[in-house]
């Protein structure tokens, strides 16, 4: 899986949506859904997940997946992201961490 480290304060032009918060190895992680392109301009909604640590020492960076959600509506993409179970999200996070 491809991962990209991004500054957590980097503005999103695509309207990130908070999905959930999980615990992994003693830390809390915020999970956000973002899109490859502006969802108001395309017929396909291509989403990826951003993982941002709630720990102060690592709060300035986040990790993101490649596009893993492809749906024909924003609502379906959001529903699919919200439907991921905690063990799926932990596995995705584990695959992104150095």
PDB file of C-alpha atoms in Angstrom:
ATOM      1  CA  UNK A   1       0.000   0.000   0.000  1.00  0.00           C
ATOM      2  CA  UNK A   2       1.275   3.453  -0.847  1.00  0.00           C
ATOM      3  CA  UNK A   3       1.558   5.906   1.998  1.00  0.00           C
ATOM      4  CA  UNK A   4       2.189   9.598   1.998  1.00  0.00           C
ATOM      5  CA  UNK A   5       3.190  11.678   5.005  1.00  0.00           C
ATOM      6  CA  UNK A   6       1.437  15.021   4.946  1.00  0.00           C
ATOM      7  CA  UNK A   7       1.429  17.897   7.424  1.00  0.00           C
ATOM      8  CA  UNK A   8      -1.784  17.624   9.450  1.00  0.00           C
ATOM      9  CA  UNK A   9      -2.508  21.332   8.975  1.00  0.00           C
ATOM     10  CA  UNK A  10      -2.439  21.016   5.177  1.00  0.00           C
ATOM     11  CA  UNK A  11      -5.779  22.397   3.953  1.00  0.00           C
ATOM     12  CA  UNK A  12      -8.018  20.053   2.027  1.00  0.00           C
ATOM     13  CA  UNK A  13      -9.711  21.396  -1.074  1.00  0.00           C
ATOM     14  CA  UNK A  14     -11.952  18.342  -1.163  1.00  0.00           C
ATOM     15  CA  UNK A  15     -13.793  18.588   2.144  1.00  0.00           C
ATOM     16  CA  UNK A  16     -12.461  15.961   4.530  1.00  0.00           C
ATOM     17  CA  UNK A  17     -14.956  14.072   6.656  1.00  0.00           C
ATOM     18  CA  UNK A  18     -14.192  12.673  10.097  1.00  0.00           C
ATOM     19  CA  UNK A  19     -14.975   8.948  10.072  1.00  0.00           C
ATOM     20  CA  UNK A  20     -13.999   7.754  13.551  1.00  0.00           C
ATOM     21  CA  UNK A  21     -11.293   7.605  16.183  1.00  0.00           C
ATOM     22  CA  UNK A  22      -9.479   4.356  16.948  1.00  0.00           C
ATOM     23  CA  UNK A  23      -6.895   3.167  19.432  1.00  0.00           C
ATOM     24  CA  UNK A  24      -3.785   1.440  18.144  1.00  0.00           C
ATOM     25  CA  UNK A  25      -0.776   0.411  20.261  1.00  0.00           C
ATOM     26  CA  UNK A  26      -1.643   2.827  23.061  1.00  0.00           C
ATOM     27  CA  UNK A  27      -2.312   5.849  20.826  1.00  0.00           C
ATOM     28  CA  UNK A  28      -5.501   7.382  19.514  1.00  0.00           C
ATOM     29  CA  UNK A  29      -5.842   8.034  15.779  1.00  0.00           C
ATOM     30  CA  UNK A  30      -8.346  10.275  14.018  1.00  0.00           C
ATOM     31  CA  UNK A  31      -9.504   8.856  10.691  1.00  0.00           C
ATOM     32  CA  UNK A  32     -10.686  11.165   7.933  1.00  0.00           C
ATOM     33  CA  UNK A  33     -12.067  10.485   4.473  1.00  0.00           C
ATOM     34  CA  UNK A  34     -10.737  12.673   1.676  1.00  0.00           C
ATOM     35  CA  UNK A  35     -11.104  12.534  -2.085  1.00  0.00           C
ATOM     36  CA  UNK A  36      -8.644  12.439  -4.957  1.00  0.00           C
ATOM     37  CA  UNK A  37     -10.668  15.032  -6.878  1.00  0.00           C
ATOM     38  CA  UNK A  38     -13.376  17.494  -5.945  1.00  0.00           C
ATOM     39  CA  UNK A  39     -16.481  15.315  -5.551  1.00  0.00           C
ATOM     40  CA  UNK A  40     -18.736  18.068  -6.909  1.00  0.00           C
ATOM     41  CA  UNK A  41     -16.913  17.976 -10.262  1.00  0.00           C
ATOM     42  CA  UNK A  42     -16.720  14.269 -11.085  1.00  0.00           C
ATOM     43  CA  UNK A  43     -19.086  11.337 -11.531  1.00  0.00           C
ATOM     44  CA  UNK A  44     -16.858   8.963  -9.544  1.00  0.00           C
ATOM     45  CA  UNK A  45     -15.935   9.531  -5.925  1.00  0.00           C
ATOM     46  CA  UNK A  46     -12.406   8.213  -5.319  1.00  0.00           C
ATOM     47  CA  UNK A  47     -11.679   8.305  -1.598  1.00  0.00           C
ATOM     48  CA  UNK A  48      -8.669   7.652   0.585  1.00  0.00           C
ATOM     49  CA  UNK A  49      -8.263   7.556   4.350  1.00  0.00           C
ATOM     50  CA  UNK A  50      -6.041   9.893   6.355  1.00  0.00           C
ATOM     51  CA  UNK A  51      -4.757   8.762   9.759  1.00  0.00           C
ATOM     52  CA  UNK A  52      -3.733  11.521  12.154  1.00  0.00           C
ATOM     53  CA  UNK A  53      -2.206  10.739  15.558  1.00  0.00           C
ATOM     54  CA  UNK A  54      -3.677  12.458  18.598  1.00  0.00           C
ATOM     55  CA  UNK A  55      -0.278  12.304  20.357  1.00  0.00           C
ATOM     56  CA  UNK A  56       1.339  15.709  20.784  1.00  0.00           C
ATOM     57  CA  UNK A  57       4.765  14.573  19.565  1.00  0.00           C
ATOM     58  CA  UNK A  58       3.410  13.254  16.267  1.00  0.00           C
ATOM     59  CA  UNK A  59       0.427  15.560  15.787  1.00  0.00           C
ATOM     60  CA  UNK A  60       2.135  17.414  12.937  1.00  0.00           C
ATOM     61  CA  UNK A  61       2.027  14.529  10.481  1.00  0.00           C
ATOM     62  CA  UNK A  62      -0.498  12.137   9.086  1.00  0.00           C
ATOM     63  CA  UNK A  63      -0.475   9.045   6.935  1.00  0.00           C
ATOM     64  CA  UNK A  64      -2.823   8.320   4.072  1.00  0.00           C
ATOM     65  CA  UNK A  65      -3.776   5.334   1.997  1.00  0.00           C
ATOM     66  CA  UNK A  66      -3.932   5.287  -1.749  1.00  0.00           C
ATOM     67  CA  UNK A  67      -7.457   5.438  -3.199  1.00  0.00           C
ATOM     68  CA  UNK A  68      -9.361   2.548  -1.628  1.00  0.00           C
ATOM     69  CA  UNK A  69     -12.978   3.692  -1.997  1.00  0.00           C
ATOM     70  CA  UNK A  70     -14.539   4.197  -5.423  1.00  0.00           C
ATOM     71  CA  UNK A  71     -18.265   4.870  -5.567  1.00  0.00           C
ATOM     72  CA  UNK A  72     -20.716   6.669  -7.841  1.00  0.00           C
ATOM     73  CA  UNK A  73     -22.007   9.004  -5.123  1.00  0.00           C
ATOM     74  CA  UNK A  74     -20.588  10.915  -2.183  1.00  0.00           C
ATOM     75  CA  UNK A  75     -23.092   9.262   0.168  1.00  0.00           C
ATOM     76  CA  UNK A  76     -22.037   5.750  -0.906  1.00  0.00           C
ATOM     77  CA  UNK A  77     -18.354   6.600  -0.482  1.00  0.00           C
ATOM     78  CA  UNK A  78     -18.983   8.054   2.986  1.00  0.00           C
ATOM     79  CA  UNK A  79     -21.117   5.055   3.967  1.00  0.00           C
ATOM     80  CA  UNK A  80     -18.436   2.624   2.815  1.00  0.00           C
ATOM     81  CA  UNK A  81     -15.771   4.443   4.860  1.00  0.00           C
ATOM     82  CA  UNK A  82     -18.022   4.567   7.920  1.00  0.00           C
ATOM     83  CA  UNK A  83     -18.749   0.845   7.498  1.00  0.00           C
ATOM     84  CA  UNK A  84     -15.115  -0.183   7.922  1.00  0.00           C
ATOM     85  CA  UNK A  85     -14.656  -2.072  11.173  1.00  0.00           C
ATOM     86  CA  UNK A  86     -11.996  -1.140  13.720  1.00  0.00           C
ATOM     87  CA  UNK A  87      -9.822  -4.161  12.922  1.00  0.00           C
ATOM     88  CA  UNK A  88      -9.835  -3.155   9.228  1.00  0.00           C
ATOM     89  CA  UNK A  89      -8.800   0.385  10.127  1.00  0.00           C
ATOM     90  CA  UNK A  90      -6.067  -0.870  12.468  1.00  0.00           C
ATOM     91  CA  UNK A  91      -4.727  -3.109   9.683  1.00  0.00           C
ATOM     92  CA  UNK A  92      -4.675  -0.194   7.242  1.00  0.00           C
ATOM     93  CA  UNK A  93      -2.881   1.988   9.790  1.00  0.00           C
ATOM     94  CA  UNK A  94      -0.354  -0.760  10.554  1.00  0.00           C
ATOM     95  CA  UNK A  95       0.437  -1.038   6.820  1.00  0.00           C
ATOM     96  CA  UNK A  96       1.146   2.717   6.652  1.00  0.00           C
ATOM     97  CA  UNK A  97       3.374   3.164   9.687  1.00  0.00           C
ATOM     98  CA  UNK A  98       7.150   3.095   9.264  1.00  0.00           C
TER      99      UNK A  98
END
